């Protein structure tokens, strides 16, 4: 039986609006057209403002995948066929039956278009249905009102704030707020928020 990490490493996820596949260094050319917008990184622990930083970002994402510690996906907008950003599974704890969805960003042309809803649906449904995990968690800057609203819209429950939790790229210490979706809640969330969406299409390949 493949391990949790092996299962995640081998999949891409698909809906009628979004494709999530492994983020690869070859995505550089498409990402560089959207990634250098400073507004995207205002509440992030790092920023991508140059070709060198983007190359480093992609290299680390690939190395983390190879090490099975974080699994970064390219978010492909099926309407345009372009890479719109990235989201990841990370902080896996198989013993505790949980993981985190994070490292999430979309280029500004794709924000507010419904693409985030589809991408989060793919990641939540795979984690809670296919992998049958008990908990999926998210975290963000307590000051990031847009991200907090988006997490509530995808069905996550606000849990609490860890004060002075993370050092930001601009030297500020961030208060971090956690959210989660539990296995026991997913059926109702799936019906209420994602009831109009078709089941996730999972494609498995050799890892």
Rosetta silent file (secondary structure, phi, psi, omega in degrees, C-alpha in Angstrom):
SEQUENCE: XXXXXXXXXXXXXXXXXXXXXXXXXXXXXXXXXXXXXXXXXXXXXXXXXXXXXXXXXXXXXXXXXXXXXXXXXXXXXXXXXXXXXXXXXXXXXXXXXXXXXXXXXXXXXXXXXXXXXXXXXXXXXXXXXXXXXXXXXXXXXXXXXXXXXXXXXXXXXXXXXXXXXXXXXXXXXXXXXXXXXXXXXXXXXXXXXXXXXXXXXXXXXXX
SCORE:     score description
SCORE:     0.000 S_00000001
   1 L     0.000  123.805  179.004    0.000    0.000    0.000 S_00000001
   2 L   -61.558  146.302  177.332    1.541    3.359   -1.000 S_00000001
   3 L   -72.617  168.476  177.107    2.214    5.768    1.839 S_00000001
   4 H   -55.192  -46.729 -178.602    0.379    9.063    2.216 S_00000001
   5 H   -65.128  -39.448  178.635    3.357   10.934    0.771 S_00000001
   6 H   -65.610  -38.266  179.457    3.684    8.537   -2.156 S_00000001
   7 H   -64.924  -44.819  179.883   -0.007    8.895   -2.982 S_00000001
   8 H   -65.387  -39.879 -177.717    0.157   12.682   -3.015 S_00000001
   9 H   -62.875  -21.039 -171.828    3.360   12.674   -5.070 S_00000001
  10 L   -99.685    3.310 -170.812    1.688   10.654   -7.811 S_00000001
  11 E  -114.343  153.752  158.871   -1.458   12.696   -8.474 S_00000001
  12 E  -125.440  152.698 -171.592   -2.810   15.573  -10.469 S_00000001
  13 E  -124.749  142.735 -170.540   -6.319   16.865   -9.785 S_00000001
  14 E  -141.830  137.613  169.462   -8.869   18.201  -12.247 S_00000001
  15 L  -128.907 -177.667 -179.920  -12.225   19.983  -12.317 S_00000001
  16 L   -68.179  -16.123 -176.396  -14.126   21.697  -15.110 S_00000001
  17 L  -113.839  -29.561 -172.531  -12.338   24.952  -14.255 S_00000001
  18 E  -132.407  144.504  168.236   -8.936   24.085  -12.758 S_00000001
  19 E  -115.941  131.127  173.125   -6.112   21.617  -13.246 S_00000001
  20 E  -115.153  116.850  179.462   -3.652   21.049  -10.402 S_00000001
  21 E  -134.046  164.111 -178.575   -0.442   19.327  -11.455 S_00000001
  22 E   -54.621  135.848  173.632    3.085   19.328  -10.005 S_00000001
  23 L   -74.328  130.034 -175.798    4.815   22.694  -10.176 S_00000001
  24 L  -128.144  157.992  179.086    7.977   22.300  -12.265 S_00000001
  25 H   -55.871  -27.459 -179.311   10.929   24.573  -13.154 S_00000001
  26 H   -70.264   -7.187  175.227    9.598   24.778  -16.698 S_00000001
  27 H   -78.425   -0.409 -176.129    6.676   26.872  -15.405 S_00000001
  28 H   -52.411  -50.470 -172.475    9.082   29.807  -15.086 S_00000001
  29 H   -62.326  -39.360  179.077    8.088   31.584  -18.300 S_00000001
  30 H   -73.820  -39.969 -177.387    4.375   31.622  -17.510 S_00000001
  31 H   -69.289  -31.489 -176.405    4.800   32.534  -13.852 S_00000001
  32 L   -65.973  -17.560  178.809    7.146   35.426  -14.505 S_00000001
  33 L   -78.701  -14.289 -176.807    4.294   37.275  -16.248 S_00000001
  34 L  -127.958  -16.464 -167.275    2.233   37.363  -13.006 S_00000001
  35 L   -84.191  -13.770 -172.702    4.564   36.700  -10.044 S_00000001
  36 L   -93.422   16.021  176.826    6.405   40.027   -9.777 S_00000001
  37 L   -82.279  112.340 -175.387    3.388   41.963   -8.509 S_00000001
  38 H   -58.333  -29.946 -177.186    4.365   43.160   -5.019 S_00000001
  39 H   -62.410  -29.923 -179.469    0.734   43.177   -3.859 S_00000001
  40 H   -62.174  -33.844 -169.929    0.597   39.375   -4.076 S_00000001
  41 H  -102.731   10.100 -174.868    3.335   39.008   -1.462 S_00000001
  42 L   -58.721  -32.182 -177.415    2.299   41.716    1.016 S_00000001
  43 L  -114.871   19.429 -178.702    1.255   39.132    3.631 S_00000001
  44 L  -100.244  158.944  179.275    3.648   36.331    2.676 S_00000001
  45 L   -75.389  -18.248  176.518    6.787   35.181    4.441 S_00000001
  46 L  -136.538  176.379  177.767    8.720   35.605    1.189 S_00000001
  47 L  -142.210  156.860  178.263    8.415   37.483   -2.076 S_00000001
  48 L  -122.427   99.685 -175.779    9.183   36.842   -5.730 S_00000001
  49 L  -121.360    9.549 -177.515   10.368   40.041   -7.340 S_00000001
  50 L  -156.481  163.923  176.478   12.991   38.932   -9.834 S_00000001
  51 H   -58.139  -40.954 -178.241   13.927   36.147  -12.212 S_00000001
  52 H   -62.973  -43.474  179.418   16.523   34.928   -9.724 S_00000001
  53 H   -67.567  -38.113  178.215   13.989   34.714   -6.883 S_00000001
  54 H   -65.582  -41.498  176.906   11.441   32.959   -9.076 S_00000001
  55 H   -60.710  -42.179  177.570   14.035   30.398  -10.157 S_00000001
  56 H   -64.641  -39.666  177.992   14.902   29.818   -6.502 S_00000001
  57 H   -60.895  -46.561 -179.667   11.231   29.477   -5.613 S_00000001
  58 H   -67.581  -38.465  179.464   10.677   26.860   -8.304 S_00000001
  59 H   -64.602  -43.667  178.862   13.866   25.011   -7.408 S_00000001
  60 H   -65.459  -41.340  178.403   12.878   24.813   -3.733 S_00000001
  61 H   -58.676  -43.044 -179.373    9.352   23.659   -4.613 S_00000001
  62 H   -69.072  -41.739  179.329   10.777   20.857   -6.738 S_00000001
  63 H   -63.663  -38.724  177.454   13.372   19.878   -4.107 S_00000001
  64 H   -64.201  -38.912  177.629   10.660   19.787   -1.423 S_00000001
  65 H   -64.734  -44.599  179.486    8.565   17.510   -3.628 S_00000001
  66 H   -61.887  -35.070  179.270   11.512   15.210   -4.236 S_00000001
  67 H   -82.580   -6.155  179.150   12.132   15.096   -0.467 S_00000001
  68 L    62.942   36.368  177.358    8.409   14.436    0.114 S_00000001
  69 L  -107.639  -27.475  175.442    8.053   17.303    2.592 S_00000001
  70 E  -149.011  142.314 -176.011    5.861   19.663    0.540 S_00000001
  71 E  -121.278   97.317 -178.173    3.929   19.068   -2.655 S_00000001
  72 E   -85.833  133.458  177.956    3.540   22.236   -4.726 S_00000001
  73 E  -112.713  140.678  165.266    0.958   22.264   -7.505 S_00000001
  74 E   -78.351  132.838  174.701    0.676   24.591  -10.452 S_00000001
  75 E   -94.597  111.918 -177.593   -2.867   25.973  -10.653 S_00000001
  76 E  -103.028  123.680  177.028   -3.821   25.930  -14.329 S_00000001
  77 E   -79.523  112.779 -174.974   -6.807   28.003  -15.430 S_00000001
  78 L   -69.569  -20.955  178.585   -8.619   25.806  -17.922 S_00000001
  79 L   -67.278  -38.766 -177.581  -10.351   28.791  -19.537 S_00000001
  80 L  -107.236  -15.994 -176.703   -7.058   30.241  -20.738 S_00000001
  81 L    75.298   15.265 -175.391   -4.785   27.215  -20.438 S_00000001
  82 E  -108.474  155.603  174.524   -2.296   29.285  -18.449 S_00000001
  83 E   -76.077  121.890 -173.055   -0.577   28.777  -15.099 S_00000001
  84 E  -102.215  -11.574 -177.349   -2.362   31.136  -12.699 S_00000001
  85 E   159.328 -153.664 -176.230   -0.383   30.507   -9.502 S_00000001
  86 E  -152.154  151.555  171.697    0.408   27.739   -7.051 S_00000001
  87 E  -144.213  156.274 -173.805   -0.907   25.903   -3.974 S_00000001
  88 E  -136.684  154.627  158.911    0.661   23.166   -1.880 S_00000001
  89 E   -95.297  135.171  176.517    0.094   20.321    0.507 S_00000001
  90 E  -156.216 -177.012 -178.886    2.578   20.501    3.375 S_00000001
  91 E    47.830   47.708 -178.947    3.171   19.871    7.081 S_00000001
  92 E   -71.723  137.495  172.837    1.963   16.308    6.648 S_00000001
  93 E  -134.141   86.514 -178.860    1.439   14.251    9.797 S_00000001
  94 H   -56.430  -38.183  179.579    0.291   10.761    8.788 S_00000001
  95 H   -59.168  -40.198 -178.076    0.131    9.659   12.439 S_00000001
  96 H   -91.677   -0.469  178.062   -2.285   12.484   13.211 S_00000001
  97 L    56.578   51.878  179.095   -4.145   12.110    9.909 S_00000001
  98 E  -149.722  162.096  172.044   -3.726   15.746    8.903 S_00000001
  99 E  -153.793  172.700  177.463   -2.001   18.103    6.507 S_00000001
 100 E  -113.058  139.972  166.567   -1.927   21.773    5.617 S_00000001
 101 E  -101.347  122.410 -177.402   -3.078   23.457    2.431 S_00000001
 102 E  -167.251 -157.905 -176.773   -1.004   26.576    1.956 S_00000001
 103 E    54.037   37.893 -168.621    1.759   28.376    0.099 S_00000001
 104 E   -97.979  132.455  171.701   -1.182   29.620   -1.980 S_00000001
 105 E  -157.418  148.950  173.787   -1.176   32.489   -4.431 S_00000001
 106 E  -129.356  143.970  173.364   -2.867   33.474   -7.668 S_00000001
 107 L   -60.729  149.960 -174.305   -1.893   36.203  -10.092 S_00000001
 108 H   -58.590  -33.080  177.352   -4.155   39.231   -9.827 S_00000001
 109 H   -62.061  -18.156 -176.695   -5.891   38.616  -13.189 S_00000001
 110 H  -103.313   -7.243  179.132   -7.191   35.325  -11.734 S_00000001
 111 L   -74.815  139.963  179.906   -8.278   36.591   -8.331 S_00000001
 112 L    76.246   13.592 -177.972  -12.025   36.925   -7.838 S_00000001
 113 L  -103.333   -3.072 -175.593  -12.799   34.718  -10.847 S_00000001
 114 L    95.423   -7.662 -177.844  -13.835   31.564   -8.992 S_00000001
 115 H   -65.822  -38.812  179.009  -10.550   29.803   -9.709 S_00000001
 116 H   -60.721  -41.706  179.059   -9.550   29.754   -6.028 S_00000001
 117 H   -58.138  -45.671 -179.529  -12.830   28.034   -5.124 S_00000001
 118 H   -66.236  -42.284 -178.316  -12.202   25.282   -7.667 S_00000001
 119 H   -66.180  -43.846  178.555   -8.581   24.797   -6.655 S_00000001
 120 H   -65.724  -36.495  175.247   -9.385   24.628   -2.936 S_00000001
 121 H   -59.049  -46.285  179.469  -12.224   22.206   -3.687 S_00000001
 122 H   -58.264  -46.328 -176.922   -9.816   19.896   -5.497 S_00000001
 123 H   -70.154  -41.295  178.282   -7.339   19.935   -2.625 S_00000001
 124 H   -66.143  -46.676 -176.784   -9.955   19.552    0.104 S_00000001
 125 H   -63.741  -41.491  179.604  -11.880   16.799   -1.645 S_00000001
 126 H   -65.492  -42.979 -178.323   -8.771   14.764   -2.384 S_00000001
 127 H   -66.343  -41.334 -171.897   -7.468   15.100    1.172 S_00000001
 128 H   -92.970  -22.837 -179.799  -10.762   14.338    2.916 S_00000001
 129 H  -102.241  -58.712 -176.612  -12.307   11.840    0.494 S_00000001
 130 H   -71.038  -45.481 -179.482   -9.521    9.994   -1.326 S_00000001
 131 L   -87.170  -15.552  177.645   -6.939   10.177    1.478 S_00000001
 132 L    55.818   39.249  177.085   -9.627   10.076    4.221 S_00000001
 133 L   -72.894  159.420 -178.210   -7.691   12.440    6.468 S_00000001
 134 L   -90.596  -23.559 -174.320   -9.264   13.727    9.668 S_00000001
 135 E  -149.870  135.022  169.447   -8.107   17.341    9.472 S_00000001
 136 E  -120.678  129.711 -177.429   -7.014   19.861    6.844 S_00000001
 137 E  -121.168  157.731  178.368   -5.595   23.112    8.157 S_00000001
 138 E  -134.658  155.754  169.889   -4.795   26.541    6.770 S_00000001
 139 E  -145.671  154.002  178.721   -3.006   29.546    8.214 S_00000001
 140 E  -155.783  172.488  175.946   -2.595   33.161    7.208 S_00000001
 141 E   -67.426  132.721  179.844   -1.612   36.592    8.471 S_00000001
 142 L   -61.516  -22.558  178.908   -4.210   37.922   10.890 S_00000001
 143 L   -83.414   -9.559 -173.868   -4.026   41.223    8.966 S_00000001
 144 L   -86.693   83.372 -175.937   -4.824   39.586    5.616 S_00000001
 145 H   -62.044  -36.681 -179.033   -8.557   40.294    5.410 S_00000001
 146 H   -64.974  -45.479  179.353   -8.831   39.054    1.815 S_00000001
 147 H   -66.334  -38.754 -179.800   -7.310   35.651    2.607 S_00000001
 148 H   -65.033  -40.882  176.678   -9.392   35.285    5.757 S_00000001
 149 H   -64.719  -41.442 -179.908  -12.590   35.978    3.846 S_00000001
 150 H   -63.377  -37.974  179.199  -11.535   33.518    1.129 S_00000001
 151 H   -67.638  -39.251  175.882  -10.892   30.789    3.714 S_00000001
 152 H   -64.089  -38.007 -178.558  -14.318   31.283    5.240 S_00000001
 153 H   -67.331  -28.513  178.551  -15.856   31.113    1.757 S_00000001
 154 L   -89.156    3.993  171.173  -14.247   27.735    1.031 S_00000001
 155 L   104.783    4.101 -177.119  -15.707   26.329    4.260 S_00000001
 156 L   -80.350  147.836  179.077  -12.861   26.615    6.767 S_00000001
 157 E  -100.433  131.464  177.641  -13.520   27.376   10.439 S_00000001
 158 E   -71.503  134.286 -175.189  -11.493   30.030   12.242 S_00000001
 159 E  -112.016  -54.151 -177.425   -9.667   28.571   15.241 S_00000001
 160 E   176.230  172.923 -173.512   -7.294   31.012   16.901 S_00000001
 161 E  -113.375  132.083  170.457   -4.295   33.327   16.710 S_00000001
 162 E  -100.534  115.526 -172.956   -0.664   32.516   17.463 S_00000001
 163 E   -77.725  144.073  178.182    0.963   35.795   18.456 S_00000001
 164 E    46.513   50.851 -167.517    4.328   36.917   17.052 S_00000001
 165 E   -88.667  -36.373 -169.451    4.417   33.617   15.180 S_00000001
 166 E  -139.495  136.832  174.981    6.312   34.231   11.941 S_00000001
 167 E   -83.401  125.072 -178.450    9.050   36.549   10.714 S_00000001
 168 L   -89.340  166.740 -176.529    7.999   38.251    7.473 S_00000001
 169 L   -67.123  -19.257  178.750   10.216   39.204    4.548 S_00000001
 170 L   -97.487    8.101  178.287    9.980   42.881    5.521 S_00000001
 171 L    93.333  -10.559  178.492   11.075   42.237    9.125 S_00000001
 172 L   -72.427  144.642  172.595    7.596   42.410   10.675 S_00000001
 173 E   -94.823  123.023 -172.470    6.598   39.639   13.100 S_00000001
 174 E   -90.158  135.589  163.052    3.276   38.188   12.026 S_00000001
 175 E   -83.011  127.268 -174.489    0.393   37.092   14.180 S_00000001
 176 E  -107.418  131.520  178.684   -0.828   33.923   12.468 S_00000001
 177 E  -109.311  134.178 -178.190   -4.460   32.800   12.425 S_00000001
 178 E  -101.131  148.617  175.194   -5.368   29.143   11.877 S_00000001
 179 E  -134.940  160.224  176.702   -8.381   27.644   10.095 S_00000001
 180 E  -153.726  161.222  167.287   -9.433   24.055    9.515 S_00000001
 181 E  -128.191  128.555 -178.398  -11.875   21.692    7.861 S_00000001
 182 E  -102.259  154.352  177.965  -12.545   18.396    9.661 S_00000001
 183 H   -54.349  -42.049 -177.427  -13.563   15.065    8.223 S_00000001
 184 H   -66.371  -18.828 -178.393  -16.767   15.149   10.275 S_00000001
 185 H   -96.774  -18.024 -165.674  -17.725   18.493    8.695 S_00000001
 186 H   -63.558  -39.557 -177.918  -16.816   17.794    5.091 S_00000001
 187 H   -56.973  -45.808  179.560  -20.051   16.154    3.946 S_00000001
 188 H   -69.584  -40.271  177.386  -22.122   19.201    4.889 S_00000001
 189 H   -63.915  -42.347  178.935  -19.518   21.642    3.539 S_00000001
 190 H   -58.344  -43.453 -179.677  -19.317   19.672    0.302 S_00000001
 191 H   -70.278  -42.883 -172.165  -23.091   19.920   -0.159 S_00000001
 192 H   -75.658  -39.925 -172.406  -23.422   23.543    0.923 S_00000001
 193 H  -103.838  -32.343 -173.516  -20.441   25.142   -0.830 S_00000001
 194 H  -120.070   18.609 -175.286  -19.447   22.765   -3.592 S_00000001
 195 L   -62.673  -20.954 -179.705  -22.731   21.041   -4.395 S_00000001
 196 L   -88.348   -2.611 -175.825  -22.720   22.400   -7.944 S_00000001
 197 L   -99.429  143.632  178.969  -19.296   20.948   -8.740 S_00000001
 198 L   -71.167  159.252  176.035  -18.637   17.559  -10.293 S_00000001
 199 L   -56.343  150.444  179.673  -16.546   14.976   -8.441 S_00000001
 200 L   -64.719  136.336  172.184  -12.805   15.505   -8.571 S_00000001
 201 E   -96.180  119.253 -177.529  -11.009   13.731  -11.388 S_00000001
 202 E  -105.608  126.086  176.079   -7.812   12.196  -10.021 S_00000001
 203 E  -113.125  123.211 -177.868   -5.035   11.177  -12.407 S_00000001
 204 E  -107.095  137.109  178.246   -2.309    8.974  -10.960 S_00000001
 205 L  -132.171  170.506  176.625    1.105    8.568  -12.510 S_00000001
 206 L   -66.392  133.630 -177.422    4.345    6.893  -11.524 S_00000001
 207 L   -92.534    0.000    0.000    6.019    8.975   -8.812 S_00000001
